[in-house]
Coordinates of C-alpha atoms in Angstrom, one line a residue:
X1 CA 130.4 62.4 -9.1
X2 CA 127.0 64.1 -10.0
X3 CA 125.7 65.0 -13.1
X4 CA 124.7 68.3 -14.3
X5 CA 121.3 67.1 -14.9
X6 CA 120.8 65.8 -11.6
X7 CA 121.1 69.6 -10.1
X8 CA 119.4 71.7 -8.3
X9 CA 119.1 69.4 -5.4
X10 CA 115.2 70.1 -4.6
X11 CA 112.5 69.4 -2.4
X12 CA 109.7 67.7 -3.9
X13 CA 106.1 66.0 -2.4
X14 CA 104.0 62.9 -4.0
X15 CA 100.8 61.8 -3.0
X16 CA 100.5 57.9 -1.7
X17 CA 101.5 55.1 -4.5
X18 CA 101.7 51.4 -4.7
X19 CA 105.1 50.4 -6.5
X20 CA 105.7 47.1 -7.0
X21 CA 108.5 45.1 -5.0
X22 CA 110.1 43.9 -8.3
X23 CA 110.3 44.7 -11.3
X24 CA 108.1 43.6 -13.6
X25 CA 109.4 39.6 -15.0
X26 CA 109.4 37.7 -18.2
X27 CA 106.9 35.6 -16.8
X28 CA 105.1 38.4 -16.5
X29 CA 105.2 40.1 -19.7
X30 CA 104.4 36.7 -21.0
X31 CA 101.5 36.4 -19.2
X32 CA 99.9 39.7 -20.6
X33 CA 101.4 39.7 -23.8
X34 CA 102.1 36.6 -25.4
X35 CA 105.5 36.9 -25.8
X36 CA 108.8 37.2 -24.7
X37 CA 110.9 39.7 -26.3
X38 CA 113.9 39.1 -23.9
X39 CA 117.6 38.8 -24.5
X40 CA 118.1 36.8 -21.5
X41 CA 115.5 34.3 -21.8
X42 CA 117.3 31.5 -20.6
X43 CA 117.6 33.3 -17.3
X44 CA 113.9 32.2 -16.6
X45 CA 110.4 33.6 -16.2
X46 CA 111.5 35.1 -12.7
X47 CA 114.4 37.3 -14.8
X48 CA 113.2 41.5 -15.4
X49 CA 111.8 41.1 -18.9
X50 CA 114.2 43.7 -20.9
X51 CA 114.5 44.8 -24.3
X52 CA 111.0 46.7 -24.2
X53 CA 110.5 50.2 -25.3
X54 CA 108.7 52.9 -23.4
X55 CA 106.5 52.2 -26.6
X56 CA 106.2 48.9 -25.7
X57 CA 105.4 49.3 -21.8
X58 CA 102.3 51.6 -22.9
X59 CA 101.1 48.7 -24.7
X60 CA 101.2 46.0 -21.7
X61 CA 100.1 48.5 -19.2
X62 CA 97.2 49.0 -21.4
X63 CA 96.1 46.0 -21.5
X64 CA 96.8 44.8 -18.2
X65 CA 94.5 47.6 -17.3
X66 CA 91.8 46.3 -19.1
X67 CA 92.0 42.7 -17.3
X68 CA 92.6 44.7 -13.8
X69 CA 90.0 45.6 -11.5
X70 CA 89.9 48.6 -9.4
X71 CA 93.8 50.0 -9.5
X72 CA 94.9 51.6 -12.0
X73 CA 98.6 50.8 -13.0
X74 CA 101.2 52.9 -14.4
X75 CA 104.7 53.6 -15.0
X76 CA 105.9 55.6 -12.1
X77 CA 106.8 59.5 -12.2
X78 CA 110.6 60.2 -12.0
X79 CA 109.7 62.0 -8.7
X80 CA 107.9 59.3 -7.7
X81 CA 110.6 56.3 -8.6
X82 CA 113.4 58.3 -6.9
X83 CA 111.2 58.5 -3.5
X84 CA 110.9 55.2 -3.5
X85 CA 114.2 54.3 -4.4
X86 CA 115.7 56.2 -1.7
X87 CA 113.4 54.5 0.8
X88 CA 111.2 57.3 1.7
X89 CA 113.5 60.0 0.7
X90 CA 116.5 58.7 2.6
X91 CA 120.0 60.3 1.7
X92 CA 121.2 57.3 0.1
X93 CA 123.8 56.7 -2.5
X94 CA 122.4 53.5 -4.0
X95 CA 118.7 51.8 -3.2
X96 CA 119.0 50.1 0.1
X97 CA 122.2 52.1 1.5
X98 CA 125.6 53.0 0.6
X99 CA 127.2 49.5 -0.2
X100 CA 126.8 48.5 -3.8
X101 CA 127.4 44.9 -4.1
X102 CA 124.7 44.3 -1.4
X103 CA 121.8 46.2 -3.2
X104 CA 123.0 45.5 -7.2
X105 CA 123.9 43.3 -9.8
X106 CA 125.9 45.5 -11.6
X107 CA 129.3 45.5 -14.0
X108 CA 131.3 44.0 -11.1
X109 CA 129.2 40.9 -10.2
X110 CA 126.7 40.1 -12.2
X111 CA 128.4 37.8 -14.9
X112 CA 127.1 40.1 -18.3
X113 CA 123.5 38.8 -17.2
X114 CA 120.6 39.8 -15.5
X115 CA 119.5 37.9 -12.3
X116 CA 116.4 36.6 -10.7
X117 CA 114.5 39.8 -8.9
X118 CA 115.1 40.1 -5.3
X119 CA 118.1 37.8 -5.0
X120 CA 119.8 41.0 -3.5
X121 CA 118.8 43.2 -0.4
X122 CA 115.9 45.2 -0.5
X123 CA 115.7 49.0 0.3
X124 CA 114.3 50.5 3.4
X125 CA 110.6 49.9 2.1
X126 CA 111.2 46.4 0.9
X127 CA 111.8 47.1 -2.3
X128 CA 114.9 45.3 -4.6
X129 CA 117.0 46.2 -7.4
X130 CA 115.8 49.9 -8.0
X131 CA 119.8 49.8 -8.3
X132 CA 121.4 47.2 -10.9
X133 CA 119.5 44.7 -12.7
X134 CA 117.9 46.7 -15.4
X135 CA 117.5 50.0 -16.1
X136 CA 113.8 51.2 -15.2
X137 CA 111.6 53.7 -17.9
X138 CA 109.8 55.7 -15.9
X139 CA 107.1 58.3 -17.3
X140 CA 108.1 61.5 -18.0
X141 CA 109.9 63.5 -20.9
X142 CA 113.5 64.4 -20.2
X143 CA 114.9 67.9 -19.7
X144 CA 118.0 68.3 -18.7
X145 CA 116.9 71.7 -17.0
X146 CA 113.5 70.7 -15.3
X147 CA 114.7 70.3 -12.2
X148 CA 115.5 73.9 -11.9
X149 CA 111.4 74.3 -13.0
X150 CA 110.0 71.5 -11.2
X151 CA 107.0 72.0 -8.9
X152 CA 107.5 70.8 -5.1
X153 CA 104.1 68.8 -5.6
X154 CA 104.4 66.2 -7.5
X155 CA 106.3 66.9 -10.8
X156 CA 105.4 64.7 -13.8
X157 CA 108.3 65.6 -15.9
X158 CA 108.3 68.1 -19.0
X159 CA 105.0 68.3 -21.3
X160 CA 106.9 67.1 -24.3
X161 CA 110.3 65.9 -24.9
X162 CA 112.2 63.9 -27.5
X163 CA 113.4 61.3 -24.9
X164 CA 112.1 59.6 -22.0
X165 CA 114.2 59.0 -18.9
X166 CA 114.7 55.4 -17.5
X167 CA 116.6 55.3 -13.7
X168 CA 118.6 52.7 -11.5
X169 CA 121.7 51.3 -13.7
X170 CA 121.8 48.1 -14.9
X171 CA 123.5 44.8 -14.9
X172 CA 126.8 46.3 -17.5
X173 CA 127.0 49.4 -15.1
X174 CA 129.7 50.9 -13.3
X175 CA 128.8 51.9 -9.7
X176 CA 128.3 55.7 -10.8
X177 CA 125.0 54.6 -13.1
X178 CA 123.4 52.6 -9.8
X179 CA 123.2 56.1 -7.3
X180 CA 119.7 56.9 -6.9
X181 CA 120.2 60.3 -8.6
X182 CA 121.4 59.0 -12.1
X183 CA 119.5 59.9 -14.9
X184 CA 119.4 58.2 -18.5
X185 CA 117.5 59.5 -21.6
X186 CA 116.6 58.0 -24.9
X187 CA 114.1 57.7 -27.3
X188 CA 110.8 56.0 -26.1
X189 CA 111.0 53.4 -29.0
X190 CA 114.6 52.1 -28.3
X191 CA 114.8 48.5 -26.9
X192 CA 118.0 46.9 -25.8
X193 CA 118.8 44.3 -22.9
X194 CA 119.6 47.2 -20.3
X195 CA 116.0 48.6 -20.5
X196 CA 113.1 46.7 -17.9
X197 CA 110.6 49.0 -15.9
X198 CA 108.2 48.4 -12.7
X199 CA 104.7 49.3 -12.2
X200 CA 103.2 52.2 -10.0
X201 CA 99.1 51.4 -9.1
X202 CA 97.5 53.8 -7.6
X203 CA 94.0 53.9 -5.5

């Protein structure tokens, strides 16, 4: 069933991207930032570091920035996450296909946890658990009525907002919260075990 929000169905174009292939671990975040703010820690380094803020992404992006040469990371562009997710802007229900328990860890299989990234099938570009897992911010401000606005070359969300937007469902979802159009919103400083992200570099 789809979602106000996710309406008009629209055409939009974005320029070439890196995304990364997972998201972004507890090892990870541990390795930039010191810590580990994690619900699930006993899940292990190779777990989606959760319970970060938008707030808190700006922070590690920044300073992996500063130890990174050349690329330029970033969260990725609502636009830009849902191309990927549907692998290469495929008509896809879920990331990977239309069958849920092969692309997800989601409310039905996945125990109350979160799992290791990658453990389940990867999306037509490679890419695993952009459905399920954890919830992913991506950049922009919500609006429930930009995609009647949006540009056809790559739209970067609303100039202001109260909320940002995070896509993909998470481990305590239903199979409704894991389709590739689902849209959450909520404020960019609220952390909670649902909420990872994954990093866009570009050239």
């Amino acid at each position: 069933m789809e979602k106000s929000d996710e309406k008009p169905v629209h055409e939009v174009c974005v320029d070439d991207f890196y995304i990364g292939k997972f998201e972004v671990t507890q090892g990870q975040w541990k390795a930039i930032m010191g810590n580990n703010p994690s619900g699930f820690q006993n899940c292990g380094d190779n777990c989606p570091v959760e319970q970060v803020s938008w707030n808190d992404i700006q922070e590690f992006i920044q300073r992996l920035n500063q130890r990174s040469r050349g690329g330029k990371y970033r969260l990725p562009t609502e636009a830009e996450w849902e191309y990927a997710a549907r692998s290469g802007g495929k008509s896809e229900k879920y990331s990977g296909g239309n069958d849920v328990d092969s692309v997800a860890w989601y409310s039905s299989n996945s125990g109350n946890k979160t799992h290791f990234v990658g453990t389940k099938a990867p999306n037509g570009l490679g890419i695993y658990d952009m459905s399920g897992n954890v919830w992913e911010w991506v950049q922009d401000w919500y609006d429930k009525d930009y995609y009647k606005n949006s540009p056809r070359n790559n739209p970067a969300g609303p100039n202001s907002g109260s909320d940002r937007v995070l896509r993909g469902g998470c481990w305590d979802n239903t199979p409704r919260g894991l389709r590739s159009a689902d849209r959450l919103r909520t404020y960019p400083d609220y952390r909670i075990s649902y909420f990872g992200f994954r990093l866009v570099r570009t050239k």
